Structure formats: structure tokens, C-alpha cells
Amino acid sequence: MYATYTFYTDTYLGSALTEQEFARASKRASSFIDYYTIGKAKDYPDDDNALAMCCCALAEQYQIIENAKAQSMSGGEVKSQTVGAWSKTYASGTETAEAARKTLEDIAMDYLAWTGLLYRGGQRCVSTYCDCL
């Protein structure tokens, strides 16, 4: 795992997860980081805490996803409601899953973009165009 609960509460200043929730969610977050960096994160010297911060943010997002799954088991996520001549529309499981996946990728990009861990090869970056992400 890339972050501890102590790091989560003291440095990241997180409060959304209990220690038990963090243990479960941070394992998933660490696995996602390994997947998204193609395993390069394991050898990265995390002097700037980019991996640990990313792990904490991803862990919170995984908890949100878990809560959404629980909600979908009881009817689904409400997509829209109309009050006059009342109606309610639910988001499909596919929509919810794709939105969650996109959010995980956005979080990883926010924290890891400048570490070099997301480099996938290709041309070198120049000032107006970057083919390396």
C-alpha cells in the first residue's frame, strides 16, 4: 500500500474513512495505481508524497463507489426527478461504472501527471504538444 491511515489523517487530512474502511479502500487504490502506472509506481521514490496522496484520494473515491453500489442494490442512483406529475429516472449500472472509472483516472492524473509514472512511450514532450500521457 502506498499510504497508511496515519498519513491519511495527519498529512492528507482525510476524515471521510474510518481506519477499517481505509485499509480496505487503500488496497484497491494501491492496486489501481499499480495498474495505471503499469507497475512503475513500485520502484518510485515517493519523496514528494505524490503516490501516498493519490492513494488517499483514490481510497476515498473507492468508498464513494462502494456506497453507490450499495445504493444501486436498493433501486439505483437517481439520475433525475420531476416534481410536477412526479417522475423519477435512475442511472444505469453502466453509466455509474463508467463515471466512477473516469473519476479514478482523473484522480490519478491529478496527482501523478508530473511524476513520469504515466509515461507510456512515444514522442518527447514539446512546449505545445505532449504525446507522452
N, CA, C and O atoms as a MOPAC input file, in Angstrom:
PM7 MOZYME 1SCF
protein

 N      0.84600 1    -1.17600 1     0.00000 1
 C      0.00000 1     0.00000 1     0.00000 1
 C      0.89100 1     1.24000 1     0.00000 1
 O      1.98800 1     1.24800 1     0.56000 1
 N      0.38400 1     2.27500 1    -0.64200 1
 C      1.18000 1     3.49200 1    -0.79800 1
 C      0.92300 1     4.52400 1     0.29900 1
 O      1.61700 1     5.53900 1     0.36100 1
 N     -0.05700 1     4.28300 1     1.15700 1
 C     -0.33800 1     5.22900 1     2.24200 1
 C     -0.81900 1     4.46700 1     3.47200 1
 O     -1.42700 1     3.40100 1     3.36400 1
 N     -0.54000 1     5.02400 1     4.62100 1
 C     -1.02800 1     4.46500 1     5.88100 1
 C     -2.19600 1     5.31400 1     6.37600 1
 O     -2.43300 1     6.41800 1     5.88800 1
 N     -2.91300 1     4.77800 1     7.34900 1
 C     -4.02200 1     5.54200 1     7.90800 1
 C     -3.51400 1     6.79300 1     8.62400 1
 O     -4.17200 1     7.83300 1     8.60700 1
 N     -2.35500 1     6.68900 1     9.24400 1
 C     -1.76200 1     7.85600 1     9.91000 1
 C     -1.45900 1     8.94300 1     8.87800 1
 O     -1.72700 1    10.11900 1     9.12100 1
 N     -0.90400 1     8.55800 1     7.73100 1
 C     -0.65100 1     9.53500 1     6.67100 1
 C     -1.97200 1    10.14100 1     6.20700 1
 O     -2.06700 1    11.35000 1     5.99600 1
 N     -2.98500 1     9.29900 1     6.05100 1
 C     -4.30600 1     9.75400 1     5.59700 1
 C     -4.87400 1    10.82500 1     6.53100 1
 O     -5.38300 1    11.84500 1     6.06700 1
 N     -4.78800 1    10.59900 1     7.83100 1
 C     -5.39000 1    11.55400 1     8.76700 1
 C     -4.48900 1    12.75200 1     9.06900 1
 O     -4.98400 1    13.86400 1     9.25000 1
 N     -3.16900 1    12.53600 1     9.12600 1
 C     -2.26500 1    13.60700 1     9.55600 1
 C     -1.72700 1    14.47200 1     8.41500 1
 O     -1.56500 1    15.68100 1     8.58300 1
 N     -1.45200 1    13.87200 1     7.26700 1
 C     -0.85800 1    14.62200 1     6.15900 1
 C     -1.89400 1    14.96100 1     5.08900 1
 O     -2.00200 1    16.11200 1     4.66700 1
 N     -2.64600 1    13.97000 1     4.65700 1
 C     -3.69200 1    14.20400 1     3.65900 1
 C     -4.87200 1    14.96100 1     4.27600 1
 O     -5.65100 1    15.61400 1     3.58200 1
 N     -4.97600 1    14.85100 1     5.59400 1
 C     -6.03900 1    15.49000 1     6.38400 1
 C     -7.42200 1    14.94400 1     6.03100 1
 O     -8.41500 1    15.66900 1     6.00500 1
 N     -7.44600 1    13.64200 1     5.76300 1
 C     -8.70900 1    12.98200 1     5.44700 1
 C     -9.48900 1    12.62700 1     6.69600 1
 O     -8.91800 1    12.35200 1     7.75100 1
 N    -10.80300 1    12.63800 1     6.55500 1
 C    -11.65800 1    12.26700 1     7.67800 1
 C    -12.87100 1    11.47400 1     7.22000 1
 O    -13.72000 1    11.12400 1     8.03900 1
 N    -12.96900 1    11.18400 1     5.93000 1
 C    -14.14800 1    10.50800 1     5.38600 1
 C    -14.14900 1     9.01100 1     5.67000 1
 O    -15.20500 1     8.38100 1     5.61700 1
 N    -12.98200 1     8.42400 1     5.97200 1
 C    -12.87800 1     6.98100 1     6.14200 1
 C    -12.42300 1     6.61900 1     7.54600 1
 O    -11.56200 1     7.27800 1     8.12900 1
 N    -13.01900 1     5.55900 1     8.07400 1
 C    -12.52000 1     5.00600 1     9.33000 1
 C    -11.26400 1     4.20800 1     9.01300 1
 O    -10.94700 1     3.98700 1     7.84400 1
 N    -10.55600 1     3.78000 1    10.03300 1
 C     -9.32600 1     3.01400 1     9.81200 1
 C     -9.61700 1     1.71500 1     9.05800 1
 O     -8.85300 1     1.32900 1     8.17300 1
 N    -10.69800 1     1.05000 1     9.39600 1
 C    -11.06700 1    -0.19500 1     8.72700 1
 C    -11.45200 1     0.06400 1     7.26700 1
 O    -11.03700 1    -0.67800 1     6.37700 1
 N    -12.23700 1     1.10400 1     7.02000 1
 C    -12.61300 1     1.44400 1     5.63900 1
 C    -11.38000 1     1.81900 1     4.82300 1
 O    -11.26000 1     1.44500 1     3.65600 1
 N    -10.46500 1     2.55900 1     5.44500 1
 C     -9.25600 1     2.96100 1     4.74000 1
 C     -8.40200 1     1.75500 1     4.37100 1
 O     -7.85200 1     1.70000 1     3.27000 1
 N     -8.28600 1     0.80100 1     5.26800 1
 C     -7.48000 1    -0.39500 1     4.99600 1
 C     -7.99800 1    -1.10700 1     3.75200 1
 O     -7.21000 1    -1.50200 1     2.89200 1
 N     -9.30200 1    -1.27300 1     3.65000 1
 C     -9.91300 1    -1.95000 1     2.50300 1
 C     -9.77500 1    -1.10800 1     1.23500 1
 O     -9.36400 1    -1.61600 1     0.19100 1
 N    -10.11400 1     0.15900 1     1.32500 1
 C    -10.11700 1     1.02800 1     0.14000 1
 C     -8.70600 1     1.33600 1    -0.35300 1
 O     -8.49200 1     1.46200 1    -1.55900 1
 N     -7.74400 1     1.45800 1     0.55500 1
 C     -6.38400 1     1.78600 1     0.11800 1
 C     -5.72500 1     0.61100 1    -0.59900 1
 O     -4.85100 1     0.82000 1    -1.44000 1
 N     -6.12100 1    -0.60900 1    -0.28600 1
 C     -5.62700 1    -1.76700 1    -1.04000 1
 C     -6.10700 1    -1.68900 1    -2.48100 1
 O     -5.33800 1    -1.91600 1    -3.41500 1
 N     -7.36500 1    -1.37000 1    -2.65100 1
 C     -7.90400 1    -1.20200 1    -4.01200 1
 C     -7.22700 1    -0.03300 1    -4.71500 1
 O     -6.89400 1    -0.11800 1    -5.89700 1
 N     -7.02700 1     1.06000 1    -3.98100 1
 C     -6.37600 1     2.23700 1    -4.56400 1
 C     -4.95200 1     1.92100 1    -4.98900 1
 O     -4.52000 1     2.32600 1    -6.06800 1
 N     -4.22800 1     1.20600 1    -4.15500 1
 C     -2.84700 1     0.83800 1    -4.48500 1
 C     -2.80400 1    -0.06600 1    -5.70700 1
 O     -1.91900 1     0.06200 1    -6.55400 1
 N     -3.75300 1    -0.96800 1    -5.79400 1
 C     -3.83600 1    -1.84600 1    -6.96400 1
 C     -4.12600 1    -1.03600 1    -8.22500 1
 O     -3.55800 1    -1.30700 1    -9.28300 1
 N     -5.00500 1    -0.04700 1    -8.11400 1
 C     -5.30600 1     0.80900 1    -9.26300 1
 C     -4.07000 1     1.60600 1    -9.68300 1
 O     -3.81100 1     1.76400 1   -10.87600 1
 N     -3.31000 1     2.10500 1    -8.71300 1
 C     -2.08300 1     2.85100 1    -9.02100 1
 C     -1.10800 1     1.95700 1    -9.76500 1
 O     -0.50500 1     2.38500 1   -10.74800 1
 N     -0.94400 1     0.71000 1    -9.30800 1
 C     -0.05200 1    -0.22300 1    -9.99900 1
 C     -0.52000 1    -0.47600 1   -11.43200 1
 O      0.28900 1    -0.51100 1   -12.35900 1
 N     -1.82800 1    -0.65200 1   -11.60500 1
 C     -2.39100 1    -0.85200 1   -12.94500 1
 C     -2.17700 1     0.37900 1   -13.81800 1
 O     -1.72000 1     0.27000 1   -14.95600 1
 N     -2.50500 1     1.53400 1   -13.28400 1
 C     -2.48100 1     2.76200 1   -14.08000 1
 C     -1.06800 1     3.20700 1   -14.43600 1
 O     -0.86000 1     3.86900 1   -15.45300 1
 N     -0.09800 1     2.84400 1   -13.60200 1
 C      1.30300 1     3.20900 1   -13.88000 1
 C      2.06900 1     2.06300 1   -14.53400 1
 O      3.28400 1     2.14300 1   -14.71500 1
 N      1.37200 1     1.02800 1   -14.87800 1
 C      1.96200 1    -0.16700 1   -15.48300 1
 C      3.07400 1    -0.72200 1   -14.58000 1
 O      4.12500 1    -1.13700 1   -15.07000 1
 N      2.84000 1    -0.72800 1   -13.28000 1
 C      3.76900 1    -1.29600 1   -12.31900 1
 C      4.97000 1    -0.43500 1   -11.97600 1
 O      5.80100 1    -0.84600 1   -11.16600 1
 N      5.08700 1     0.74800 1   -12.56600 1
 C      6.25500 1     1.59900 1   -12.31800 1
 C      6.23400 1     2.24600 1   -10.93300 1
 O      7.27900 1     2.66100 1   -10.43300 1
 N      5.08000 1     2.33700 1   -10.32100 1
 C      4.97700 1     3.01400 1    -9.02500 1
 C      5.72100 1     2.26400 1    -7.92400 1
 O      6.17500 1     2.87800 1    -6.95800 1
 N      5.84900 1     0.95300 1    -8.05600 1
 C      6.51100 1     0.15400 1    -7.01600 1
 C      7.95400 1     0.58400 1    -6.78500 1
 O      8.45800 1     0.48700 1    -5.66500 1
 N      8.61600 1     1.05400 1    -7.82000 1
 C     10.02600 1     1.44500 1    -7.72200 1
 C     10.23200 1     2.95100 1    -7.62100 1
 O     11.36900 1     3.42200 1    -7.65600 1
 N      9.15600 1     3.70400 1    -7.49700 1
 C      9.24100 1     5.16300 1    -7.48200 1
 C      9.59300 1     5.65600 1    -6.08400 1
 O      8.92100 1     5.27900 1    -5.12400 1
 N     10.62000 1     6.48400 1    -5.93800 1
 C     10.93100 1     7.06200 1    -4.62400 1
 C      9.93100 1     8.18400 1    -4.33400 1
 O     10.03200 1     9.26700 1    -4.91000 1
 N      8.99600 1     7.93600 1    -3.46800 1
 C      7.87600 1     8.86400 1    -3.23400 1
 C      8.26700 1     9.98900 1    -2.27800 1
 O      7.61500 1    10.20000 1    -1.25600 1
 N      9.33700 1    10.70900 1    -2.61900 1
 C      9.82200 1    11.79700 1    -1.77200 1
 C      8.83100 1    12.95000 1    -1.67600 1
 O      8.77500 1    13.63300 1    -0.65300 1
 N      8.05900 1    13.17000 1    -2.71600 1
 C      7.10200 1    14.27300 1    -2.72500 1
 C      5.69700 1    13.83900 1    -2.29000 1
 O      4.76000 1    14.63500 1    -2.34400 1
 N      5.55100 1    12.59000 1    -1.86400 1
 C      4.27300 1    12.02700 1    -1.39000 1
 C      3.18500 1    11.98100 1    -2.45500 1
 O      2.00600 1    11.88200 1    -2.11700 1
 N      3.54800 1    12.05000 1    -3.72300 1
 C      2.54000 1    12.01700 1    -4.78500 1
 C      1.76400 1    10.70700 1    -4.77000 1
 O      0.54100 1    10.71300 1    -4.91200 1
 N      2.45300 1     9.59100 1    -4.60200 1
 C      1.77400 1     8.29300 1    -4.57200 1
 C      0.88000 1     8.16000 1    -3.34900 1
 O     -0.24400 1     7.66700 1    -3.44800 1
 N      1.37000 1     8.59300 1    -2.21000 1
 C      0.58200 1     8.49000 1    -0.98400 1
 C     -0.66100 1     9.37900 1    -1.05700 1
 O     -1.74700 1     8.95700 1    -0.65800 1
 N     -0.51100 1    10.59300 1    -1.56000 1
 C     -1.66400 1    11.49300 1    -1.70200 1
 C     -2.67200 1    10.91600 1    -2.69300 1
 O     -3.88100 1    10.95600 1    -2.46100 1
 N     -2.16000 1    10.38200 1    -3.79500 1
 C     -3.03200 1     9.76100 1    -4.80000 1
 C     -3.77400 1     8.57800 1    -4.19400 1
 O     -4.97000 1     8.40600 1    -4.42600 1
 N     -3.07400 1     7.77300 1    -3.42900 1
 C     -3.68900 1     6.60800 1    -2.79100 1
 C     -4.83100 1     7.03600 1    -1.86700 1
 O     -5.88700 1     6.40300 1    -1.85500 1
 N     -4.63000 1     8.08200 1    -1.11400 1
 C     -5.67000 1     8.56900 1    -0.20200 1
 C     -6.89500 1     9.05800 1    -0.97000 1
 O     -8.02800 1     8.73200 1    -0.61500 1
 N     -6.66500 1     9.83800 1    -2.01900 1
 C     -7.77900 1    10.35500 1    -2.81700 1
 C     -8.53300 1     9.21200 1    -3.50300 1
 O     -9.76300 1     9.21800 1    -3.56200 1
 N     -7.79300 1     8.24500 1    -4.01500 1
 C     -8.43100 1     7.09300 1    -4.65600 1
 C     -9.20900 1     6.25900 1    -3.63700 1
 O    -10.29300 1     5.75900 1    -3.93900 1
 N     -8.66000 1     6.11200 1    -2.44000 1
 C     -9.35200 1     5.34900 1    -1.39600 1
 C    -10.70000 1     5.98800 1    -1.06400 1
 O    -11.70000 1     5.28900 1    -0.90100 1
 N    -10.72400 1     7.31100 1    -0.96600 1
 C    -11.99600 1     7.99300 1    -0.71600 1
 C    -12.97000 1     7.77000 1    -1.86600 1
 O    -14.16600 1     7.57800 1    -1.64500 1
 N    -12.45500 1     7.79600 1    -3.09700 1
 C    -13.32100 1     7.56600 1    -4.25400 1
 C    -13.85000 1     6.12800 1    -4.26500 1
 O    -15.01200 1     5.90000 1    -4.60400 1
 N    -13.01200 1     5.16700 1    -3.90100 1
 C    -13.47400 1     3.77900 1    -3.82800 1
 C    -14.57300 1     3.62300 1    -2.78400 1
 O    -15.49100 1     2.82400 1    -2.96900 1
 N    -14.49000 1     4.37500 1    -1.69100 1
 C    -15.55000 1     4.32800 1    -0.68900 1
 C    -16.84100 1     4.90400 1    -1.25700 1
 O    -17.92300 1     4.38500 1    -0.98300 1
 N    -16.73700 1     5.96300 1    -2.03900 1
 C    -17.91500 1     6.54000 1    -2.69100 1
 C    -18.53200 1     5.52300 1    -3.65000 1
 O    -19.75200 1     5.37300 1    -3.70800 1
 N    -17.67700 1     4.82700 1    -4.40200 1
 C    -18.16000 1     3.80900 1    -5.33900 1
 C    -18.86000 1     2.68100 1    -4.58300 1
 O    -19.91500 1     2.20300 1    -5.00100 1
 N    -18.26700 1     2.26300 1    -3.47300 1
 C    -18.87300 1     1.20200 1    -2.68000 1
 C    -20.23900 1     1.62300 1    -2.14900 1
 O    -21.18600 1     0.83700 1    -2.15900 1
 N    -20.33500 1     2.85400 1    -1.69000 1
 C    -21.62700 1     3.36500 1    -1.21100 1
 C    -22.64200 1     3.43800 1    -2.34600 1
 O    -23.82100 1     3.14700 1    -2.14300 1
 N    -22.19300 1     3.82300 1    -3.53900 1
 C    -23.09000 1     3.89600 1    -4.69700 1
 C    -23.57800 1     2.50900 1    -5.09700 1
 O    -24.73400 1     2.34100 1    -5.48500 1
 N    -22.69600 1     1.51600 1    -5.00400 1
 C    -23.10600 1     0.13800 1    -5.31200 1
 C    -24.18000 1    -0.32500 1    -4.33700 1
 O    -25.16000 1    -0.95800 1    -4.73100 1
 N    -23.98800 1    -0.00600 1    -3.07700 1
 C    -24.98400 1    -0.37700 1    -2.07700 1
 C    -26.31300 1     0.30300 1    -2.36900 1
 O    -27.37600 1    -0.29800 1    -2.21100 1
 N    -26.24700 1     1.55300 1    -2.79500 1
 C    -27.46500 1     2.29300 1    -3.12900 1
 C    -28.13800 1     1.68200 1    -4.35300 1
 O    -29.36500 1     1.60500 1    -4.41100 1
 N    -27.34500 1     1.24700 1    -5.33200 1
 C    -27.92700 1     0.68700 1    -6.55100 1
 C    -28.60600 1    -0.64500 1    -6.27700 1
 O    -29.51900 1    -1.03900 1    -7.00200 1
 N    -28.16900 1    -1.33700 1    -5.24000 1
 C    -28.81400 1    -2.59500 1    -4.86600 1
 C    -30.22200 1    -2.34200 1    -4.34100 1
 O    -31.06300 1    -3.24100 1    -4.34200 1
 N    -30.47200 1    -1.12400 1    -3.89500 1
 C    -31.78800 1    -0.78700 1    -3.36800 1
 C    -32.56600 1     0.10800 1    -4.32200 1
 O    -33.38700 1     0.91100 1    -3.87900 1
 N    -32.32200 1    -0.01600 1    -5.62600 1
 C    -33.10200 1     0.74900 1    -6.59300 1
 C    -32.26500 1     1.51000 1    -7.57400 1
 O    -32.71900 1     1.75900 1    -8.69100 1
 N    -31.06700 1     1.89100 1    -7.21400 1
 C    -30.19900 1     2.59600 1    -8.14600 1
 C    -29.99600 1     4.04800 1    -7.80100 1
 O    -30.64600 1     4.60100 1    -6.91400 1
 N    -29.07100 1     4.65500 1    -8.53100 1
 C    -28.75400 1     6.06100 1    -8.34800 1
 C    -29.78100 1     6.89800 1    -9.10800 1
 O    -30.04500 1     6.64900 1   -10.28400 1
 N    -30.34600 1     7.87200 1    -8.44500 1
 C    -31.33900 1     8.73500 1    -9.08700 1
 C    -30.62800 1     9.63700 1   -10.07900 1
 O    -29.69400 1    10.35400 1    -9.71900 1
 N    -31.07000 1     9.59900 1   -11.33100 1
 C    -30.47900 1    10.42300 1   -12.38000 1
 C    -31.23200 1    11.74100 1   -12.51200 1
 O    -30.62100 1    12.79300 1   -12.70200 1
 N    -32.55000 1    11.68500 1   -12.41400 1
 C    -33.34100 1    12.91100 1   -12.48100 1
 C    -34.68300 1    12.69400 1   -11.79900 1
 O    -35.16700 1    11.56900 1   -11.67500 1
 N    -35.27200 1    13.80800 1   -11.35900 1
 C    -36.60300 1    13.77900 1   -10.75400 1
 C    -37.39200 1    14.96200 1   -11.27600 1
 O    -36.83100 1    16.02300 1   -11.54900 1
 N    -38.66800 1    14.78000 1   -11.41100 1
 C    -39.57000 1    15.85700 1   -11.79000 1
 C    -40.65300 1    15.93300 1   -10.72900 1
 O    -41.18300 1    14.89700 1   -10.32600 1
 N    -40.99300 1    17.10700 1   -10.27100 1
 C    -41.97100 1    17.23700 1    -9.19600 1
 C    -43.39600 1    17.29400 1    -9.75500 1
 O    -44.25900 1    16.54300 1    -9.30100 1
 N    -43.65900 1    18.17200 1   -10.73600 1
 C    -44.99100 1    18.23600 1   -11.34100 1
 C    -45.25400 1    16.96900 1   -12.13500 1
 O    -44.45500 1    16.61600 1   -13.00200 1
 N    -46.36400 1    16.26800 1   -11.86100 1
 C    -46.65400 1    14.95500 1   -12.45700 1
 C    -45.45000 1    14.04400 1   -12.20000 1
 O    -44.83600 1    13.51500 1   -13.12700 1
 N    -45.14700 1    13.88500 1   -10.96600 1
 C    -43.94700 1    13.24900 1   -10.40600 1
 C    -43.39800 1    12.10200 1   -11.25400 1
 O    -44.14400 1    11.21600 1   -11.67300 1
 N    -42.10100 1    12.12800 1   -11.50000 1
 C    -41.41000 1    11.01600 1   -12.15500 1
 C    -40.00500 1    10.92200 1   -11.60300 1
 O    -39.48200 1    11.88800 1   -11.04600 1
 N    -39.40100 1     9.77700 1   -11.75400 1
 C    -38.04900 1     9.54700 1   -11.25200 1
 C    -37.32400 1     8.66000 1   -12.25400 1
 O    -37.87700 1     7.66000 1   -12.71300 1
 N    -36.07400 1     9.02500 1   -12.60200 1
 C    -35.27600 1     8.24600 1   -13.54300 1
 C    -34.00000 1     7.80900 1   -12.84100 1
 O    -33.37100 1     8.59100 1   -12.12800 1
 N    -33.62700 1     6.55700 1   -13.04900 1
 C    -32.41500 1     6.02400 1   -12.43000 1
 C    -31.32400 1     5.86400 1   -13.47800 1
 O    -31.60200 1     5.55800 1   -14.63700 1
 N    -30.07200 1     6.07400 1   -13.05600 1
 C    -28.92800 1     5.86700 1   -13.93700 1
 C    -28.69000 1     4.37000 1   -14.07500 1
 O    -28.88900 1     3.61100 1   -13.12600 1
 N    -28.26600 1     3.95400 1   -15.25500 1
 C    -27.96100 1     2.53500 1   -15.44900 1
 C    -26.65800 1     2.19400 1   -14.74300 1
 O    -25.85100 1     3.07900 1   -14.45800 1
 N    -26.45400 1     0.92200 1   -14.46400 1
 C    -25.22100 1     0.47800 1   -13.83400 1
 C    -24.00900 1     0.80100 1   -14.68500 1
 O    -22.94100 1     1.10700 1   -14.15500 1
 N    -24.16600 1     0.73600 1   -16.01300 1
 C    -23.06600 1     1.03800 1   -16.92400 1
 C    -22.66500 1     2.50200 1   -16.82700 1
 O    -21.47700 1     2.81900 1   -16.79600 1
 N    -23.65000 1     3.39700 1   -16.77900 1
 C    -23.35600 1     4.83000 1   -16.65200 1
 C    -22.60200 1     5.12100 1   -15.36300 1
 O    -21.61800 1     5.86100 1   -15.35700 1
 N    -23.07300 1     4.53600 1   -14.28200 1
 C    -22.44700 1     4.75600 1   -12.98700 1
 C    -21.02500 1     4.20200 1   -12.96700 1
 O    -20.11400 1     4.86100 1   -12.46400 1
 N    -20.82500 1     3.00800 1   -13.50300 1
 C    -19.49800 1     2.38700 1   -13.51800 1
 C    -18.52200 1     3.19500 1   -14.37200 1
 O    -17.36700 1     3.37800 1   -13.98800 1
 N    -18.98400 1     3.67800 1   -15.52900 1
 C    -18.10800 1     4.46200 1   -16.40400 1
 C    -17.73800 1     5.79300 1   -15.77100 1
 O    -16.60000 1     6.24300 1   -15.89900 1
 N    -18.67400 1     6.42100 1   -15.09700 1
 C    -18.38900 1     7.68700 1   -14.42000 1
 C    -17.38500 1     7.47200 1   -13.28700 1
 O    -16.48500 1     8.28800 1   -13.08500 1
 N    -17.54200 1     6.37900 1   -12.55600 1
 C    -16.61700 1     6.06900 1   -11.46200 1
 C    -15.22300 1     5.80200 1   -11.99800 1
 O    -14.23800 1     6.27100 1   -11.42700 1
 N    -15.12800 1     5.05900 1   -13.08400 1
 C    -13.82400 1     4.75000 1   -13.68500 1
 C    -13.13900 1     6.02500 1   -14.15700 1
 O    -11.93900 1     6.20400 1   -13.94700 1
 N    -13.89100 1     6.90000 1   -14.78700 1
 C    -13.34300 1     8.16100 1   -15.26700 1
 C    -12.83000 1     8.99700 1   -14.09200 1
 O    -11.78300 1     9.63700 1   -14.19300 1
 N    -13.55600 1     8.99000 1   -13.00000 1
 C    -13.13600 1     9.74800 1   -11.82700 1
 C    -11.83400 1     9.19300 1   -11.25800 1
 O    -10.96300 1     9.96800 1   -10.86100 1
 N    -11.68100 1     7.86700 1   -11.20900 1
 C    -10.43700 1     7.26300 1   -10.73600 1
 C     -9.27000 1     7.69600 1   -11.61500 1
 O     -8.20200 1     8.03900 1   -11.10700 1
 N     -9.46700 1     7.68200 1   -12.91900 1
 C     -8.41200 1     8.10300 1   -13.84200 1
 C     -8.07600 1     9.57800 1   -13.65800 1
 O     -6.90600 1     9.96000 1   -13.70300 1
 N     -9.09200 1    10.40300 1   -13.45400 1
 C     -8.85900 1    11.83800 1   -13.24000 1
 C     -8.04000 1    12.07900 1   -11.96900 1
 O     -7.14100 1    12.92100 1   -11.95700 1
 N     -8.35100 1    11.34100 1   -10.90400 1
 C     -7.61400 1    11.48700 1    -9.65800 1
 C     -6.15400 1    11.09800 1    -9.86100 1
 O     -5.25000 1    11.81300 1    -9.43000 1
 N     -5.92600 1     9.96200 1   -10.51900 1
 C     -4.55000 1     9.51400 1   -10.77500 1
 C     -3.80100 1    10.55100 1   -11.60600 1
 O     -2.63400 1    10.83700 1   -11.34000 1
 N     -4.45300 1    11.10100 1   -12.58700 1
 C     -3.82000 1    12.11700 1   -13.43100 1
 C     -3.48500 1    13.36900 1   -12.61300 1
 O     -2.40800 1    13.94400 1   -12.77200 1
 N     -4.39900 1    13.78800 1   -11.74500 1
 C     -4.16200 1    14.97400 1   -10.92500 1
 C     -2.91000 1    14.84200 1   -10.06000 1
 O     -2.12800 1    15.78600 1    -9.95100 1
 N     -2.72100 1    13.69200 1    -9.45400 1
 C     -1.61000 1    13.51600 1    -8.51800 1
 C     -0.32000 1    13.02200 1    -9.15700 1
 O      0.76400 1    13.29300 1    -8.64000 1
 N     -0.41600 1    12.29800 1   -10.27600 1
 C      0.76200 1    11.62800 1   -10.82800 1
 C      1.24600 1    12.18800 1   -12.15800 1
 O      2.23200 1    11.69300 1   -12.70500 1
 N      0.58300 1    13.19900 1   -12.68600 1
 C      0.91700 1    13.71100 1   -14.01900 1
 C      2.36900 1    14.14400 1   -14.15400 1
 O      2.97300 1    13.93600 1   -15.20600 1
 N      2.93300 1    14.73500 1   -13.13000 1
 C      4.29100 1    15.28400 1   -13.23700 1
 C      5.35700 1    14.36600 1   -12.65300 1
 O      6.51000 1    14.77700 1   -12.51600 1
 N      5.00200 1    13.14500 1   -12.31000 1
 C      5.97600 1    12.22500 1   -11.71600 1
 C      6.73300 1    11.40700 1   -12.75700 1
 O      7.78400 1    10.84100 1   -12.45400 1
 N      6.21100 1    11.34100 1   -13.97800 1
 C      6.80300 1    10.48700 1   -15.00300 1
 C      6.25600 1     9.07100 1   -14.96400 1
 O      6.56800 1     8.26700 1   -15.84200 1
 N      5.44700 1     8.75100 1   -13.96400 1
 C      4.89800 1     7.40600 1   -13.83200 1
 C      3.84600 1     7.07300 1   -14.87700 1
 O      3.54600 1     5.90100 1   -15.10400 1
 N      3.28700 1     8.08600 1   -15.51100 1
 C      2.23900 1     7.84400 1   -16.50600 1
 C      2.78200 1     7.81200 1   -17.92500 1
 O      2.02300 1     7.63600 1   -18.87900 1
 N      4.07600 1     7.97800 1   -18.06900 1
 C      4.70300 1     7.97500 1   -19.38800 1
 C      4.54200 1     6.60300 1   -20.03700 1
 O      4.86200 1     5.58300 1   -19.42700 1
 N      4.05100 1     6.58000 1   -21.26500 1
 C      3.78700 1     5.33000 1   -21.96300 1
 C      4.64600 1     5.17400 1   -23.22200 1
 O      4.40600 1     4.27500 1   -24.02700 1
 N      5.62700 1     6.03100 1   -23.39100 1
 C      6.46400 1     5.96600 1   -24.58300 1
 C      5.98800 1     6.95200 1   -25.62600 1
 O      5.14900 1     7.80300 1   -25.33200 1
 N      6.49300 1     6.85700 1   -26.81100 1
 C      6.08700 1     7.77000 1   -27.87500 1
 C      7.05800 1     8.92000 1   -27.99900 1
 O      8.19800 1     8.84800 1   -27.54000 1
 N      6.59200 1     9.97300 1   -28.62100 1
 C      7.45300 1    11.12200 1   -28.85800 1
 C      7.69400 1    11.88800 1   -27.56400 1
 O      6.97100 1    11.73700 1   -26.58000 1
 N      8.69500 1    12.68200 1   -27.60000 1
 C      9.00900 1    13.50900 1   -26.43900 1
 C      8.04500 1    14.68000 1   -26.35600 1
 O      7.48300 1    15.10200 1   -27.36700 1
 N      7.85700 1    15.19200 1   -25.17700 1
 C      7.00300 1    16.35200 1   -24.98700 1
 C      7.69500 1    17.61100 1   -25.47800 1
 O      8.89500 1    17.79700 1   -25.27600 1
 N      6.92800 1    18.46800 1   -26.12100 1
 C      7.41200 1    19.78500 1   -26.50600 1
 C      6.46800 1    20.80100 1   -25.89500 1
 O      5.43300 1    20.43200 1   -25.33900 1
 N      6.80600 1    22.05300 1   -25.99000 1
 C      6.04100 1    23.06100 1   -25.26000 1
 C      4.57200 1    23.16400 1   -25.65400 1
 O      3.74800 1    23.53600 1   -24.81900 1
 N      4.21700 1    22.84800 1   -26.89900 1
 C      2.81600 1    22.98900 1   -27.30800 1
 C      2.07500 1    21.69000 1   -27.46500 1
 O      0.85800 1    21.70100 1   -27.65300 1
 N      2.76700 1    20.56100 1   -27.39600 1
 C      2.12400 1    19.27700 1   -27.61700 1
 C      2.82200 1    18.20200 1   -26.79700 1
 O      4.05100 1    18.17400 1   -26.72500 1
 N      2.06200 1    17.33600 1   -26.19100 1
 C      2.65300 1    16.25300 1   -25.40900 1
 C      1.99500 1    14.93200 1   -25.79600 1
 O      0.79200 1    14.75300 1   -25.60400 1
 N      2.77400 1    14.02300 1   -26.33200 1
 C      2.29600 1    12.71900 1   -26.75500 1
 C      2.67100 1    11.64800 1   -25.72700 1
 O      2.62300 1    10.45700 1   -26.03500 1
 N      3.03800 1    12.05000 1   -24.53100 1
 C      3.59600 1    11.07000 1   -23.60900 1
 C      2.62200 1    10.62200 1   -22.52200 1
 O      3.01600 1     9.82800 1   -21.66800 1
 N      1.38700 1    11.08300 1   -22.50900 1
 C      0.43800 1    10.61400 1   -21.49800 1
 C     -0.55800 1     9.67800 1   -22.10100 1
 O     -1.43900 1     9.17900 1   -21.40200 1

